[in-house]
């Protein structure tokens, strides 16, 4: 969640989700940092580059698996920047052939798209070149990489929230938003 995005209601979640909603069957599972995550990201990023060629303007490893030493859900988060994320015809077919499934379409929030991949689990977030969310994601990641205190604070909050029962992963993600916003504000 960002300043221009309130926590999502179940109705809104249904409206942006492609396919069935997937309620959590158990609590959020955080694991200790795995030093293999950067190499797994590189493998997945190369696959996206091969699929999209020059259409992939930028690919970045984001999320907690991109921060050495930070516990995370064992899902590689990736950022893909394209000319226009609303133009799905330009990138969806090659991503589908590369094993990615479109799961989220948010036309009212920066035309965000999110694909799922597997082996390992991947969330591929697609944004349009120049979208302010790109800078926010990278600013947050870079701050956690550079500042052990911020990293520890974020991990404490994540662990506390992971102990709670959530209906959907998005609810857990929204609950972390306050600490993310605080860290970004201190960075700027």
Tab-separated table of C-alpha atoms in Angstrom:
chain	number	residue	atom	x	y	z
A	1	UNK	CA	0.000	0.000	0.000
A	2	UNK	CA	1.218	3.484	-0.776
A	3	UNK	CA	-0.036	6.952	0.141
A	4	UNK	CA	-2.404	6.902	-2.858
A	5	UNK	CA	-3.737	3.429	-2.044
A	6	UNK	CA	-5.926	2.570	0.935
A	7	UNK	CA	-6.119	-0.988	2.313
A	8	UNK	CA	-8.030	-3.052	-0.195
A	9	UNK	CA	-11.465	-4.423	0.674
A	10	UNK	CA	-12.449	-7.968	-0.221
A	11	UNK	CA	-14.789	-6.621	-2.901
A	12	UNK	CA	-11.970	-4.565	-4.417
A	13	UNK	CA	-9.616	-7.530	-4.180
A	14	UNK	CA	-12.131	-9.639	-6.123
A	15	UNK	CA	-12.436	-6.921	-8.759
A	16	UNK	CA	-8.685	-6.789	-9.483
A	17	UNK	CA	-7.877	-10.494	-9.140
A	18	UNK	CA	-7.751	-12.663	-12.237
A	19	UNK	CA	-9.165	-16.059	-11.317
A	20	UNK	CA	-10.333	-17.154	-7.891
A	21	UNK	CA	-9.247	-15.467	-4.688
A	22	UNK	CA	-6.901	-17.661	-2.672
A	23	UNK	CA	-7.682	-17.457	1.049
A	24	UNK	CA	-4.779	-18.323	3.324
A	25	UNK	CA	-4.971	-21.826	4.757
A	26	UNK	CA	-2.294	-21.064	7.354
A	27	UNK	CA	-0.366	-18.171	8.790
A	28	UNK	CA	2.133	-16.194	6.762
A	29	UNK	CA	5.381	-18.156	6.651
A	30	UNK	CA	8.590	-16.179	7.006
A	31	UNK	CA	11.941	-17.907	6.562
A	32	UNK	CA	15.450	-16.724	7.314
A	33	UNK	CA	17.307	-15.012	4.484
A	34	UNK	CA	18.525	-17.493	1.877
A	35	UNK	CA	21.771	-16.486	0.121
A	36	UNK	CA	20.522	-18.344	-2.979
A	37	UNK	CA	17.741	-15.803	-3.550
A	38	UNK	CA	19.825	-13.357	-5.667
A	39	UNK	CA	20.864	-16.176	-8.025
A	40	UNK	CA	17.263	-17.398	-8.258
A	41	UNK	CA	16.210	-13.842	-9.100
A	42	UNK	CA	18.889	-13.609	-11.799
A	43	UNK	CA	17.668	-16.850	-13.364
A	44	UNK	CA	14.083	-15.597	-13.417
A	45	UNK	CA	15.091	-12.139	-14.668
A	46	UNK	CA	17.024	-13.678	-17.542
A	47	UNK	CA	13.942	-15.684	-18.493
A	48	UNK	CA	11.854	-12.488	-18.574
A	49	UNK	CA	14.533	-10.708	-20.631
A	50	UNK	CA	14.558	-13.590	-23.099
A	51	UNK	CA	10.770	-13.517	-23.342
A	52	UNK	CA	10.403	-9.759	-23.776
A	53	UNK	CA	13.634	-8.550	-25.319
A	54	UNK	CA	13.739	-4.751	-25.544
A	55	UNK	CA	10.190	-4.481	-24.174
A	56	UNK	CA	11.681	-5.153	-20.725
A	57	UNK	CA	13.027	-1.674	-20.041
A	58	UNK	CA	14.127	-2.557	-16.529
A	59	UNK	CA	13.993	-5.591	-14.266
A	60	UNK	CA	14.815	-5.353	-10.568
A	61	UNK	CA	14.842	-7.712	-7.600
A	62	UNK	CA	12.533	-6.156	-5.003
A	63	UNK	CA	10.770	-7.221	-1.846
A	64	UNK	CA	12.317	-8.835	1.192
A	65	UNK	CA	14.196	-11.553	-0.714
A	66	UNK	CA	16.259	-8.756	-2.287
A	67	UNK	CA	17.587	-7.582	1.096
A	68	UNK	CA	20.484	-9.635	2.507
A	69	UNK	CA	19.839	-10.673	6.090
A	70	UNK	CA	16.087	-9.996	6.039
A	71	UNK	CA	13.607	-12.783	6.783
A	72	UNK	CA	11.011	-13.140	4.038
A	73	UNK	CA	8.198	-15.141	2.581
A	74	UNK	CA	10.018	-17.493	0.173
A	75	UNK	CA	8.703	-15.666	-2.905
A	76	UNK	CA	10.963	-13.727	-5.262
A	77	UNK	CA	9.463	-10.293	-5.948
A	78	UNK	CA	10.463	-8.729	-9.225
A	79	UNK	CA	9.756	-5.365	-10.796
A	80	UNK	CA	9.331	-5.205	-14.574
A	81	UNK	CA	9.178	-1.783	-16.224
A	82	UNK	CA	7.557	-1.550	-19.659
A	83	UNK	CA	6.549	1.359	-21.893
A	84	UNK	CA	2.864	1.003	-20.980
A	85	UNK	CA	1.647	-1.573	-18.477
A	86	UNK	CA	-1.944	-1.036	-19.704
A	87	UNK	CA	-0.876	-2.420	-23.106
A	88	UNK	CA	-1.042	-6.058	-22.020
A	89	UNK	CA	-0.971	-7.309	-25.612
A	90	UNK	CA	2.638	-6.131	-25.857
A	91	UNK	CA	3.948	-8.255	-22.987
A	92	UNK	CA	1.323	-10.692	-21.654
A	93	UNK	CA	1.587	-13.355	-24.410
A	94	UNK	CA	5.389	-13.727	-24.160
A	95	UNK	CA	5.238	-13.764	-20.363
A	96	UNK	CA	2.526	-16.436	-20.478
A	97	UNK	CA	4.709	-18.536	-22.788
A	98	UNK	CA	7.557	-18.090	-20.278
A	99	UNK	CA	5.371	-19.549	-17.511
A	100	UNK	CA	3.874	-16.429	-15.922
A	101	UNK	CA	0.167	-16.144	-15.111
A	102	UNK	CA	-1.582	-12.781	-14.814
A	103	UNK	CA	-3.207	-12.654	-11.354
A	104	UNK	CA	-3.784	-8.948	-10.659
A	105	UNK	CA	-4.921	-6.103	-12.912
A	106	UNK	CA	-5.244	-2.718	-11.186
A	107	UNK	CA	-6.110	-0.096	-13.800
A	108	UNK	CA	-6.959	2.513	-11.139
A	109	UNK	CA	-3.652	2.100	-9.300
A	110	UNK	CA	-0.829	3.033	-11.683
A	111	UNK	CA	-2.067	0.393	-14.195
A	112	UNK	CA	-0.258	-2.145	-11.998
A	113	UNK	CA	-0.200	-5.771	-13.141
A	114	UNK	CA	1.089	-8.735	-11.168
A	115	UNK	CA	2.011	-12.104	-12.607
A	116	UNK	CA	2.841	-15.286	-10.738
A	117	UNK	CA	5.634	-17.596	-11.686
A	118	UNK	CA	6.944	-20.782	-10.179
A	119	UNK	CA	10.118	-22.761	-9.506
A	120	UNK	CA	10.766	-20.775	-7.364
A	121	UNK	CA	7.610	-18.815	-6.535
A	122	UNK	CA	7.704	-15.356	-8.125
A	123	UNK	CA	5.526	-12.255	-7.978
A	124	UNK	CA	6.313	-10.188	-11.073
A	125	UNK	CA	5.028	-6.622	-10.689
A	126	UNK	CA	4.652	-4.671	-13.943
A	127	UNK	CA	4.673	-0.870	-14.031
A	128	UNK	CA	4.820	1.781	-16.716
A	129	UNK	CA	8.056	3.699	-17.274
A	130	UNK	CA	7.946	6.817	-15.088
A	131	UNK	CA	5.421	5.431	-12.604
A	132	UNK	CA	6.169	6.837	-9.115
A	133	UNK	CA	5.723	3.387	-7.565
A	134	UNK	CA	8.962	2.261	-9.241
A	135	UNK	CA	11.000	4.817	-7.298
A	136	UNK	CA	9.156	3.999	-4.073
A	137	UNK	CA	9.856	0.265	-4.371
A	138	UNK	CA	13.528	0.797	-5.106
A	139	UNK	CA	13.964	3.501	-2.454
A	140	UNK	CA	12.494	1.173	0.160
A	141	UNK	CA	14.627	-1.782	-0.938
A	142	UNK	CA	17.802	0.292	-1.001
A	143	UNK	CA	17.120	1.795	2.429
A	144	UNK	CA	16.678	-1.679	3.949
A	145	UNK	CA	19.876	-2.852	2.291
A	146	UNK	CA	21.843	0.111	3.637
A	147	UNK	CA	20.419	0.590	7.131
A	148	UNK	CA	20.522	-2.315	9.609
A	149	UNK	CA	18.282	-0.483	12.073
A	150	UNK	CA	15.532	0.035	9.504
A	151	UNK	CA	15.907	-3.568	8.352
A	152	UNK	CA	15.546	-4.881	11.918
A	153	UNK	CA	12.524	-2.671	12.615
A	154	UNK	CA	10.812	-3.834	9.425
A	155	UNK	CA	11.558	-7.465	10.226
A	156	UNK	CA	10.139	-7.097	13.753
A	157	UNK	CA	6.892	-5.721	12.338
A	158	UNK	CA	6.736	-8.464	9.706
A	159	UNK	CA	7.226	-11.168	12.336
A	160	UNK	CA	4.568	-9.675	14.608
A	161	UNK	CA	2.079	-9.480	11.749
A	162	UNK	CA	2.933	-12.976	10.507
A	163	UNK	CA	1.730	-14.332	13.855
A	164	UNK	CA	-1.782	-13.033	13.182
A	165	UNK	CA	-4.491	-14.700	11.166
A	166	UNK	CA	-5.159	-13.083	7.788
A	167	UNK	CA	-7.777	-14.007	5.230
A	168	UNK	CA	-5.583	-13.036	2.265
A	169	UNK	CA	-1.897	-12.268	1.782
A	170	UNK	CA	-2.951	-8.782	0.656
A	171	UNK	CA	-4.344	-8.090	4.141
A	172	UNK	CA	-0.911	-8.866	5.632
A	173	UNK	CA	0.760	-6.672	2.991
A	174	UNK	CA	-1.605	-3.781	3.740
A	175	UNK	CA	-0.955	-4.106	7.479
A	176	UNK	CA	2.788	-3.532	6.898
A	177	UNK	CA	2.172	-0.317	5.001
A	178	UNK	CA	2.593	2.025	7.975
A	179	UNK	CA	6.159	0.892	8.669
A	180	UNK	CA	7.029	0.977	4.969
A	181	UNK	CA	5.761	4.569	4.759
A	182	UNK	CA	7.736	5.578	7.848
A	183	UNK	CA	10.952	4.116	6.434
A	184	UNK	CA	10.464	5.766	3.047
A	185	UNK	CA	9.691	9.116	4.712
A	186	UNK	CA	12.933	8.948	6.702
A	187	UNK	CA	14.837	8.159	3.503
A	188	UNK	CA	13.560	11.235	1.722
